[in-house]
Coordinates of C-alpha atoms in Angstrom, one line a residue:
Chain A
X1 CA -44.1 53.3 -8.7
X2 CA -43.6 54.5 -5.1
X3 CA -40.4 56.6 -4.9
X4 CA -38.7 58.9 -2.4
X5 CA -36.2 61.3 -3.7
X6 CA -33.8 63.3 -1.4
X7 CA -31.7 66.3 -2.1
X8 CA -29.0 67.2 -1.9
X9 CA -27.1 63.9 -1.9
X10 CA -24.5 65.4 0.3
X11 CA -23.6 68.8 1.8
X12 CA -20.9 70.4 3.9
X13 CA -21.7 73.1 6.4
X14 CA -19.8 75.0 9.0
X15 CA -20.5 74.3 12.7
X16 CA -23.2 76.7 14.0
X17 CA -24.8 77.2 10.6
X18 CA -28.3 76.0 9.6
X19 CA -29.2 73.7 6.8
X20 CA -32.3 72.3 5.1
X21 CA -32.7 68.8 3.6
X22 CA -35.4 68.0 1.1
X23 CA -37.6 65.0 0.5
X24 CA -40.1 64.5 -2.4
X25 CA -42.2 61.4 -2.6
X26 CA -44.7 59.8 -4.8
X27 CA -45.9 57.1 -2.4
X28 CA -49.7 56.6 -2.5
X29 CA -51.7 56.0 -0.4
X30 CA -49.7 58.0 2.2
X31 CA -49.7 56.9 5.9
X32 CA -46.8 58.8 7.5
X33 CA -43.3 60.2 6.8
X34 CA -40.3 59.7 9.0
X35 CA -36.8 61.2 9.2
X36 CA -34.0 59.0 10.5
X37 CA -30.5 60.0 11.4
X38 CA -27.8 57.3 10.7
X39 CA -24.3 57.6 12.0
X40 CA -21.7 55.8 9.9
X41 CA -21.7 52.1 10.5
X42 CA -24.6 52.3 13.0
X43 CA -28.4 51.7 12.8
X44 CA -30.8 54.6 11.9
X45 CA -32.4 56.5 14.8
X46 CA -35.8 58.1 14.4
X47 CA -36.0 61.9 14.5
X48 CA -39.6 62.6 13.7
X49 CA -42.7 60.9 12.4
X50 CA -45.4 63.0 10.7
X51 CA -48.9 62.0 9.6
X52 CA -51.1 63.6 6.9
X53 CA -52.5 66.2 9.2
X54 CA -49.2 67.4 10.7
X55 CA -47.3 70.3 9.0
X56 CA -44.4 70.8 11.4
X57 CA -42.8 68.8 14.1
X58 CA -39.7 69.5 16.1
X59 CA -37.2 67.4 18.0
X60 CA -34.6 69.6 19.6
X61 CA -32.6 71.4 16.9
X62 CA -34.3 69.3 14.2
X63 CA -37.6 70.6 12.6
X64 CA -39.4 68.7 10.0
X65 CA -42.2 70.1 7.7
X66 CA -44.7 68.2 5.6
X67 CA -46.8 69.4 2.7
X68 CA -49.0 66.5 1.8
X69 CA -50.5 68.4 -1.1
X70 CA -47.2 68.8 -2.9
X71 CA -45.8 65.6 -1.4
X72 CA -42.8 67.3 -0.1
X73 CA -41.0 67.3 3.3
X74 CA -38.0 69.1 4.6
X75 CA -35.7 68.7 7.6
X76 CA -34.1 71.8 9.0
X77 CA -31.1 71.6 11.3
X78 CA -30.5 74.6 13.4
X79 CA -27.2 75.7 14.8
X80 CA -25.4 72.6 13.5
X81 CA -23.0 70.7 15.7
X82 CA -20.2 68.3 14.8
X83 CA -22.3 65.5 16.1
X84 CA -24.9 66.2 13.4
X85 CA -22.5 64.7 10.8
X86 CA -24.5 61.7 9.6
X87 CA -26.8 60.5 6.9
X88 CA -30.4 61.6 7.0
X89 CA -32.9 59.3 5.5
X90 CA -36.5 60.1 4.6
X91 CA -38.9 57.1 4.8
X92 CA -42.5 57.1 3.7
X93 CA -45.0 54.6 4.9
X94 CA -47.7 53.7 2.5
X95 CA -50.4 51.0 2.4
X96 CA -50.0 48.3 5.0
X97 CA -46.5 48.1 6.4
X98 CA -44.7 49.1 3.2
X99 CA -41.9 51.5 3.7
X100 CA -40.1 53.3 0.9
X101 CA -36.7 54.7 1.7
X102 CA -35.0 57.7 0.2
X103 CA -31.4 57.6 -0.8
X104 CA -30.3 59.8 2.1
X105 CA -28.4 63.0 2.4
X106 CA -24.9 62.8 3.9
X107 CA -24.2 65.8 6.0
X108 CA -20.7 66.8 7.1
X109 CA -20.4 69.5 9.7
X110 CA -16.9 71.1 9.8
X111 CA -15.5 73.2 12.7
Chain B
X1 CA -36.1 49.7 27.4
X2 CA -36.2 50.9 23.8
X3 CA -33.3 48.9 22.5
X4 CA -32.8 46.4 19.7
X5 CA -29.7 44.4 20.4
X6 CA -27.7 42.7 17.6
X7 CA -24.9 40.3 17.8
X8 CA -22.2 40.0 16.7
X9 CA -21.3 43.6 15.7
X10 CA -18.7 42.3 13.2
X11 CA -18.5 39.0 11.4
X12 CA -15.9 37.8 8.9
X13 CA -16.7 34.5 7.2
X14 CA -15.6 32.4 4.2
X15 CA -17.9 31.4 1.4
X16 CA -18.2 27.8 2.8
X17 CA -19.0 28.8 6.4
X18 CA -22.2 28.7 8.3
X19 CA -22.9 31.5 10.7
X20 CA -25.8 33.3 12.3
X21 CA -26.8 36.8 13.1
X22 CA -28.9 37.4 16.2
X23 CA -31.4 40.1 17.2
X24 CA -33.2 40.6 20.4
X25 CA -35.8 43.1 21.6
X26 CA -37.8 43.4 24.9
X27 CA -40.3 46.1 24.0
X28 CA -43.1 43.7 23.4
X29 CA -43.1 44.4 19.7
X30 CA -44.7 41.7 17.5
X31 CA -43.1 42.6 14.2
X32 CA -39.4 42.2 13.5
X33 CA -37.4 42.9 10.3
X34 CA -34.1 42.2 8.6
X35 CA -32.6 44.8 6.4
X36 CA -29.4 44.8 4.3
X37 CA -27.5 48.0 3.8
X38 CA -24.6 48.5 1.4
X39 CA -22.3 51.5 1.8
X40 CA -23.9 54.9 1.0
X41 CA -27.2 53.2 0.1
X42 CA -30.5 53.1 2.1
X43 CA -31.5 49.9 3.9
X44 CA -33.2 47.3 1.7
X45 CA -35.9 45.1 3.3
X46 CA -35.2 41.4 3.3
X47 CA -37.7 39.8 5.7
X48 CA -40.6 40.7 7.9
X49 CA -41.9 38.5 10.8
X50 CA -45.3 39.3 12.2
X51 CA -46.4 37.5 15.3
X52 CA -43.5 35.1 14.8
X53 CA -44.6 34.1 11.3
X54 CA -42.8 35.1 8.2
X55 CA -45.0 37.6 6.4
X56 CA -42.7 39.1 3.8
X57 CA -39.7 37.7 1.9
X58 CA -38.4 40.2 -0.6
X59 CA -37.1 37.5 -3.0
X60 CA -34.0 36.9 -0.9
X61 CA -31.7 34.1 -2.0
X62 CA -32.0 30.9 0.0
X63 CA -28.5 31.2 1.4
X64 CA -30.1 33.6 3.8
X65 CA -32.5 31.8 6.2
X66 CA -34.5 33.7 8.8
X67 CA -35.8 32.2 12.0
X68 CA -38.0 33.7 14.7
X69 CA -37.8 31.4 17.8
X70 CA -40.1 33.6 19.9
X71 CA -41.5 37.1 19.9
X72 CA -38.3 38.6 21.3
X73 CA -35.7 36.9 19.1
X74 CA -34.9 37.0 15.4
X75 CA -32.0 35.1 13.8
X76 CA -30.6 35.2 10.3
X77 CA -28.7 32.0 9.3
X78 CA -26.0 32.4 6.7
X79 CA -24.7 29.7 4.5
X80 CA -22.6 29.6 1.3
X81 CA -22.6 33.4 1.0
X82 CA -20.9 35.4 -1.8
X83 CA -18.5 38.3 -1.4
X84 CA -21.3 40.6 -2.7
X85 CA -23.3 39.8 0.4
X86 CA -20.9 41.8 2.5
X87 CA -22.9 44.6 4.0
X88 CA -24.4 46.0 7.2
X89 CA -27.3 43.8 8.3
X90 CA -29.9 45.7 10.3
X91 CA -32.6 44.3 12.6
X92 CA -35.6 46.4 13.4
X93 CA -38.8 45.9 15.3
X94 CA -42.2 47.7 15.5
X95 CA -45.4 47.4 17.5
X96 CA -46.9 45.2 14.8
X97 CA -46.8 44.8 11.1
X98 CA -50.5 45.1 10.3
X99 CA -50.5 48.8 9.9
X100 CA -53.1 49.1 12.6
X101 CA -50.7 50.6 15.1
X102 CA -50.8 54.4 14.9
X103 CA -47.4 55.2 13.4
X104 CA -45.7 51.8 13.0
X105 CA -42.4 53.4 14.2
X106 CA -39.4 51.3 13.5
X107 CA -36.7 50.8 16.0
X108 CA -33.3 49.7 14.6
X109 CA -30.4 47.9 16.1
X110 CA -26.8 49.0 15.6
X111 CA -26.3 46.4 12.9
X112 CA -24.0 43.5 12.2
X113 CA -21.1 44.3 9.8
X114 CA -20.6 41.2 7.6
X115 CA -17.6 40.6 5.5
X116 CA -17.5 37.6 3.2
X117 CA -14.1 36.6 1.9

């Protein structure tokens, strides 16, 4: 069964600090992996999309890594800002157009 | 223009009402999607339209009826809903649904917050 597991479920960090979110998946075959940011009550916004051959991809203060061998990805947030408070969802695209969503990590940045 | 526009943003309806959610995109995308999202849960796929034809129905109850009048518009007609149908309904679009597009990146709208009384 295709699954995407994210950890931690939630975390609190102080403004200016870094944090790393984890995503483990069992989706096969693998097409690509996406990280979305979702503010409360709003639609998800894409941060990065990574294919099999990509190990690292950055979008501003967000850096995603992918290890296709171990089927793990991480999202690193550098120098967190209050606006980073949101849910971060890992989504893996498998065969055809099938997307498997992770449960998300809720991040709260405190001043 | 990389927007997916959803209306209304908020909707409150009784269990006997008939209402519709609307979604519009002008990116030339040929695949459009409806997702349902409960609080603190990831979005759950409901329907996929590919080239204006319904290609996926994830066993959604018939009280939800999708419609794709043209390649830019997607509606979700609601009738005889239950309180447990209260959720955020998200529309999304992508270049196509065949998997042939390089990444199949999904663009989401802001959502319609539905409350069923």
